[in-house]
Short mmCIF file of C-alpha atoms in Angstrom, two decimals:
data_model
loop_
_atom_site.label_atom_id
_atom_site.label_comp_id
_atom_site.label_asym_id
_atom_site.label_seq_id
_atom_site.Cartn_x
_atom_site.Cartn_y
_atom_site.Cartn_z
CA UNK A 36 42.14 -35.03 -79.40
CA UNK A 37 40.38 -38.07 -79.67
CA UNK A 38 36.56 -38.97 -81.35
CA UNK A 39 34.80 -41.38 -79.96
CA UNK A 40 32.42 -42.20 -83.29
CA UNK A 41 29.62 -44.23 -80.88
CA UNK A 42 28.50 -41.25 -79.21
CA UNK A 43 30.12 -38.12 -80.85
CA UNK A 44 31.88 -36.76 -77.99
CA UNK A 45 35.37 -34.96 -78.22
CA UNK A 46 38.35 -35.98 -75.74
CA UNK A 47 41.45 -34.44 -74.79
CA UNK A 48 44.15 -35.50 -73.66
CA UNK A 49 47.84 -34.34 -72.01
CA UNK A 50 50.49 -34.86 -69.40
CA UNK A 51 50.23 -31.56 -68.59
CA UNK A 52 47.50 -30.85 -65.77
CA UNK A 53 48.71 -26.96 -66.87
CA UNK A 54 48.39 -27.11 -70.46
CA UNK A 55 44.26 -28.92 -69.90
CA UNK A 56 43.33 -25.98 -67.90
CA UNK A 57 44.40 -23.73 -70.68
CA UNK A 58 42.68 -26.13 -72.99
CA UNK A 59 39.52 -25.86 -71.30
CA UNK A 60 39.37 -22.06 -71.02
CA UNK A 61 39.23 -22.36 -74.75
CA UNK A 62 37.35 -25.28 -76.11
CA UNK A 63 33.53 -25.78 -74.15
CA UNK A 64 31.93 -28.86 -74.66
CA UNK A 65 35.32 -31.48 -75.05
CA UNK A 66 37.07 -33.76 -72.13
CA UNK A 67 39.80 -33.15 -71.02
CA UNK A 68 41.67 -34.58 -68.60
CA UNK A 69 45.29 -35.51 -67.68
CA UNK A 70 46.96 -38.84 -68.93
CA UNK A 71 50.16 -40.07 -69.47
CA UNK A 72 49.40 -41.99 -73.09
CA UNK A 73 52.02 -44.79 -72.48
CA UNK A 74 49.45 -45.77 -70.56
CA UNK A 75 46.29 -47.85 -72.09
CA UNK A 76 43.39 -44.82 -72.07
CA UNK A 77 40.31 -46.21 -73.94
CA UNK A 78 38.81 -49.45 -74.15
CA UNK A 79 40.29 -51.89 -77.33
CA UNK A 80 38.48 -51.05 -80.83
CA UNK A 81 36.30 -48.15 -79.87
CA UNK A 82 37.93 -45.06 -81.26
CA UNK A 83 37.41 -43.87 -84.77
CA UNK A 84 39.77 -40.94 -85.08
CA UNK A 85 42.84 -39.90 -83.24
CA UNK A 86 45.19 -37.12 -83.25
CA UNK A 87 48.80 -36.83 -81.93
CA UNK A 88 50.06 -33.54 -82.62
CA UNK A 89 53.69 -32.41 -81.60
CA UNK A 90 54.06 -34.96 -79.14
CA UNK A 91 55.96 -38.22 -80.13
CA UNK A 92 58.66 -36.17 -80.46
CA UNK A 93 59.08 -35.83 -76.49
CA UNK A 94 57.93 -38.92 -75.21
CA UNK A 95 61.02 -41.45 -74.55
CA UNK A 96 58.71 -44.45 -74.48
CA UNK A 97 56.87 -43.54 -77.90
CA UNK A 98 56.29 -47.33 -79.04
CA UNK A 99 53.76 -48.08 -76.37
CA UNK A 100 52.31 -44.48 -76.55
CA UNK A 101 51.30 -45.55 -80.47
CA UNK A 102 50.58 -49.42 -79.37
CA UNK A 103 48.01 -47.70 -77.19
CA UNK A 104 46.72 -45.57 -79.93
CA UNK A 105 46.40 -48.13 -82.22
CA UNK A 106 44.61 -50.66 -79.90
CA UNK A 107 41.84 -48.26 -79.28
CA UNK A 108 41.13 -47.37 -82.97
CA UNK A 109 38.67 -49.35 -84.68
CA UNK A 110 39.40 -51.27 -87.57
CA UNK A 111 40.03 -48.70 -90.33
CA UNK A 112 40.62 -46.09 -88.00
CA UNK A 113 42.10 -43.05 -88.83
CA UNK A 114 45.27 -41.45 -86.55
CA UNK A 115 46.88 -38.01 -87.46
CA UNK A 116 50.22 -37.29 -86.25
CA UNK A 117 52.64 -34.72 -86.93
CA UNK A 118 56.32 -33.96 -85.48
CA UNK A 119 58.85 -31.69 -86.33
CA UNK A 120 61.42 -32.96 -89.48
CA UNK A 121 64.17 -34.39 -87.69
CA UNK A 122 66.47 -33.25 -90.59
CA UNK A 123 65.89 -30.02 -89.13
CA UNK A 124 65.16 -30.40 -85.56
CA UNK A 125 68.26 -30.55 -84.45
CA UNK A 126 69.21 -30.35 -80.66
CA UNK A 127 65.37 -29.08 -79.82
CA UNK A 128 64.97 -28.65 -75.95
CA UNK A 129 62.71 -31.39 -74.85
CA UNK A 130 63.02 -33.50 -78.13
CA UNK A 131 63.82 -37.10 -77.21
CA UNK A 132 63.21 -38.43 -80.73
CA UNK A 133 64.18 -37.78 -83.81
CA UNK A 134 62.71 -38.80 -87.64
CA UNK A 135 63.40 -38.24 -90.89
CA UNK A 136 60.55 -38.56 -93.70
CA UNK A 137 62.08 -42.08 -94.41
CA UNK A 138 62.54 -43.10 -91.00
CA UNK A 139 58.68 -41.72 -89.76
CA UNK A 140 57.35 -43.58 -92.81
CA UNK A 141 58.60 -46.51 -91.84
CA UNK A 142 57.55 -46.20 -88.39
CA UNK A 143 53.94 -45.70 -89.23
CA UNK A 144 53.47 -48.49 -91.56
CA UNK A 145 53.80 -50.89 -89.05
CA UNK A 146 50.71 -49.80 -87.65
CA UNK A 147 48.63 -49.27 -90.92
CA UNK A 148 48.12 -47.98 -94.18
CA UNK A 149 50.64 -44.97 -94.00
CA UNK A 150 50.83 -41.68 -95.99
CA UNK A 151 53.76 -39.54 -94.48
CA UNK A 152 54.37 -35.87 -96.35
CA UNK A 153 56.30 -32.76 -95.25
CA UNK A 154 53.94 -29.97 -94.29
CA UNK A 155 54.94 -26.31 -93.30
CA UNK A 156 57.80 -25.34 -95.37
CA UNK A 157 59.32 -29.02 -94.68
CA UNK A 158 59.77 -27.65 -91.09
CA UNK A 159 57.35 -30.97 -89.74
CA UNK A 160 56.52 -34.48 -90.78
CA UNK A 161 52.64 -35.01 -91.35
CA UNK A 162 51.44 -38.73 -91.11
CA UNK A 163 47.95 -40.13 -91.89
CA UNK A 164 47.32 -43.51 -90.69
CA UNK A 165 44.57 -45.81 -91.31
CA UNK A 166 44.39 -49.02 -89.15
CA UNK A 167 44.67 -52.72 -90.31
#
């Protein structure tokens, strides 16, 4: 989900044109539409808050999908991301990437101020990221 700050409006956004019809059964009042995020989705600089939950983890071209991210926050920004440990992950159907703490730490520092911690039993990797 993503907060645009100028005019407090929720957005919403997935590959799956299956998964945003379930979506919008369930949440009234938030856009949501179908978007593959490799692609650029906002304009540069205009989003305060972003969230990327469980989904790096299954997109092959995840570098552009956060270049994209990152280029539509503002300038202290704030993204949330979580994905699954990769020291326990495994062989995951659907998982393309992998991380460990170490690894997703590093990873997210080279978009911002990073603070990377193991939530849910140390089963997932939760980042916050604040923007240069």
């Amino acid at each position: 989900m993503i907060y645009d700050d100028n005019k407090n409006i929720l957005f919403g956004l997935d590959c799956s044109a299956k998964a945003i019809r379930k979506a919008s059964e369930l949440m009234n009042g938030v856009f949501l539409f179908v978007h593959d995020i490799t692609l650029p989705f906002f304009q540069d600089n205009t989003i305060q808050y972003a969230f990327c939950l469980e989904a790096l983890e299954h997109i092959a071209d995840y570098r552009t999908a956060l270049h994209n991210m990152f280029v539509s926050l503002k300038s202290k920004g704030v993204a949330l991301f979580t994905v699954p440990n990769g020291e326990r992950d495994g062989d995951c159907p659907g998982h393309v990437n992998h991380w460990t703490l170490d690894q997703f730490t590093d990873l997210m520092r080279q978009y911002g101020e990073a603070k990377v911690s193991y939530f849910r039993d140390g089963a997932n990797l939760l980042a916050i990221v604040v923007k240069r």
